[in-house]
Amino acid sequence: MRYQNGWKRILDGTLMKKDQTISAFTAKAINMLVKQGLHFS
């Protein structure tokens, strides 16, 4: 049981880090799209 809890914590930590990276990437992509949209309009 202790090992399972440890693994779950590690997995949760990695997932959270991945989510942060993905959201940061998404934010950058949205910013670029907005800037391009401003140039086009």
Short mmCIF file of N, CA and C in Angstrom, two decimals:
data_model
loop_
_atom_site.label_atom_id
_atom_site.label_comp_id
_atom_site.label_asym_id
_atom_site.label_seq_id
_atom_site.Cartn_x
_atom_site.Cartn_y
_atom_site.Cartn_z
N MET A 1 0.84 -1.21 0.00
CA MET A 1 0.00 0.00 0.00
C MET A 1 0.88 1.26 0.00
N ARG A 2 1.91 1.24 0.80
CA ARG A 2 2.78 2.42 0.85
C ARG A 2 3.39 2.70 -0.52
N TYR A 3 3.85 1.62 -1.17
CA TYR A 3 4.47 1.80 -2.48
C TYR A 3 3.46 2.39 -3.47
N GLN A 4 2.23 1.85 -3.45
CA GLN A 4 1.20 2.34 -4.37
C GLN A 4 0.96 3.84 -4.14
N ASN A 5 0.88 4.24 -2.88
CA ASN A 5 0.66 5.66 -2.59
C ASN A 5 1.81 6.49 -3.14
N GLY A 6 3.03 6.00 -2.98
CA GLY A 6 4.20 6.72 -3.48
C GLY A 6 4.14 6.89 -4.98
N TRP A 7 3.82 5.79 -5.67
CA TRP A 7 3.74 5.86 -7.13
C TRP A 7 2.64 6.82 -7.56
N LYS A 8 1.51 6.76 -6.86
CA LYS A 8 0.40 7.64 -7.23
C LYS A 8 0.83 9.10 -7.08
N ARG A 9 1.55 9.39 -6.00
CA ARG A 9 2.01 10.78 -5.80
C ARG A 9 2.94 11.20 -6.92
N ILE A 10 3.86 10.30 -7.28
CA ILE A 10 4.81 10.61 -8.35
C ILE A 10 4.06 10.85 -9.66
N LEU A 11 3.10 9.96 -9.96
CA LEU A 11 2.32 10.10 -11.20
C LEU A 11 1.54 11.41 -11.18
N ASP A 12 0.90 11.70 -10.04
CA ASP A 12 0.13 12.94 -9.94
C ASP A 12 1.04 14.14 -10.19
N GLY A 13 2.25 14.10 -9.61
CA GLY A 13 3.20 15.20 -9.79
C GLY A 13 3.58 15.38 -11.24
N THR A 14 3.85 14.26 -11.93
CA THR A 14 4.24 14.36 -13.34
C THR A 14 3.08 14.88 -14.17
N LEU A 15 1.87 14.40 -13.88
CA LEU A 15 0.71 14.85 -14.65
C LEU A 15 0.51 16.35 -14.46
N MET A 16 0.66 16.82 -13.22
CA MET A 16 0.49 18.24 -12.95
C MET A 16 1.54 19.05 -13.73
N LYS A 17 2.78 18.56 -13.72
CA LYS A 17 3.84 19.27 -14.45
C LYS A 17 3.52 19.30 -15.94
N LYS A 18 3.05 18.16 -16.47
CA LYS A 18 2.70 18.10 -17.89
C LYS A 18 1.58 19.09 -18.18
N ASP A 19 0.58 19.14 -17.31
CA ASP A 19 -0.54 20.06 -17.53
C ASP A 19 -0.04 21.49 -17.58
N GLN A 20 0.88 21.84 -16.66
CA GLN A 20 1.41 23.21 -16.64
C GLN A 20 2.15 23.51 -17.93
N THR A 21 2.94 22.54 -18.40
CA THR A 21 3.69 22.74 -19.65
C THR A 21 2.73 22.92 -20.81
N ILE A 22 1.71 22.06 -20.85
CA ILE A 22 0.73 22.12 -21.95
C ILE A 22 -0.02 23.45 -21.92
N SER A 23 -0.45 23.88 -20.74
CA SER A 23 -1.20 25.14 -20.66
C SER A 23 -0.30 26.31 -21.03
N ALA A 24 0.98 26.26 -20.64
CA ALA A 24 1.91 27.33 -21.00
C ALA A 24 2.07 27.37 -22.52
N PHE A 25 2.20 26.18 -23.12
CA PHE A 25 2.35 26.08 -24.58
C PHE A 25 1.10 26.61 -25.26
N THR A 26 -0.07 26.23 -24.73
CA THR A 26 -1.34 26.68 -25.30
C THR A 26 -1.44 28.20 -25.22
N ALA A 27 -1.05 28.76 -24.08
CA ALA A 27 -1.10 30.21 -23.91
C ALA A 27 -0.22 30.90 -24.95
N LYS A 28 0.98 30.35 -25.17
CA LYS A 28 1.88 30.93 -26.18
C LYS A 28 1.23 30.87 -27.56
N ALA A 29 0.65 29.70 -27.88
CA ALA A 29 0.03 29.52 -29.19
C ALA A 29 -1.11 30.51 -29.37
N ILE A 30 -1.93 30.68 -28.34
CA ILE A 30 -3.06 31.62 -28.42
C ILE A 30 -2.54 33.04 -28.62
N ASN A 31 -1.49 33.40 -27.87
CA ASN A 31 -0.91 34.74 -28.01
C ASN A 31 -0.45 34.97 -29.44
N MET A 32 0.23 33.97 -30.02
CA MET A 32 0.72 34.10 -31.40
C MET A 32 -0.45 34.27 -32.36
N LEU A 33 -1.51 33.47 -32.16
CA LEU A 33 -2.68 33.56 -33.04
C LEU A 33 -3.31 34.94 -32.93
N VAL A 34 -3.41 35.45 -31.70
CA VAL A 34 -4.02 36.77 -31.49
C VAL A 34 -3.19 37.83 -32.20
N LYS A 35 -1.86 37.75 -32.04
CA LYS A 35 -0.99 38.74 -32.70
C LYS A 35 -1.15 38.67 -34.22
N GLN A 36 -1.18 37.45 -34.76
CA GLN A 36 -1.35 37.29 -36.21
C GLN A 36 -2.70 37.85 -36.63
N GLY A 37 -3.72 37.59 -35.82
CA GLY A 37 -5.06 38.09 -36.14
C GLY A 37 -5.06 39.61 -36.17
N LEU A 38 -4.34 40.24 -35.23
CA LEU A 38 -4.28 41.70 -35.20
C LEU A 38 -3.59 42.22 -36.46
N HIS A 39 -2.56 41.52 -36.92
CA HIS A 39 -1.85 41.95 -38.12
C HIS A 39 -2.76 41.86 -39.34
N PHE A 40 -3.57 40.80 -39.39
CA PHE A 40 -4.43 40.57 -40.56
C PHE A 40 -5.57 41.59 -40.61
N SER A 41 -6.09 41.97 -39.46
CA SER A 41 -7.28 42.83 -39.47
C SER A 41 -6.93 44.28 -39.84
#
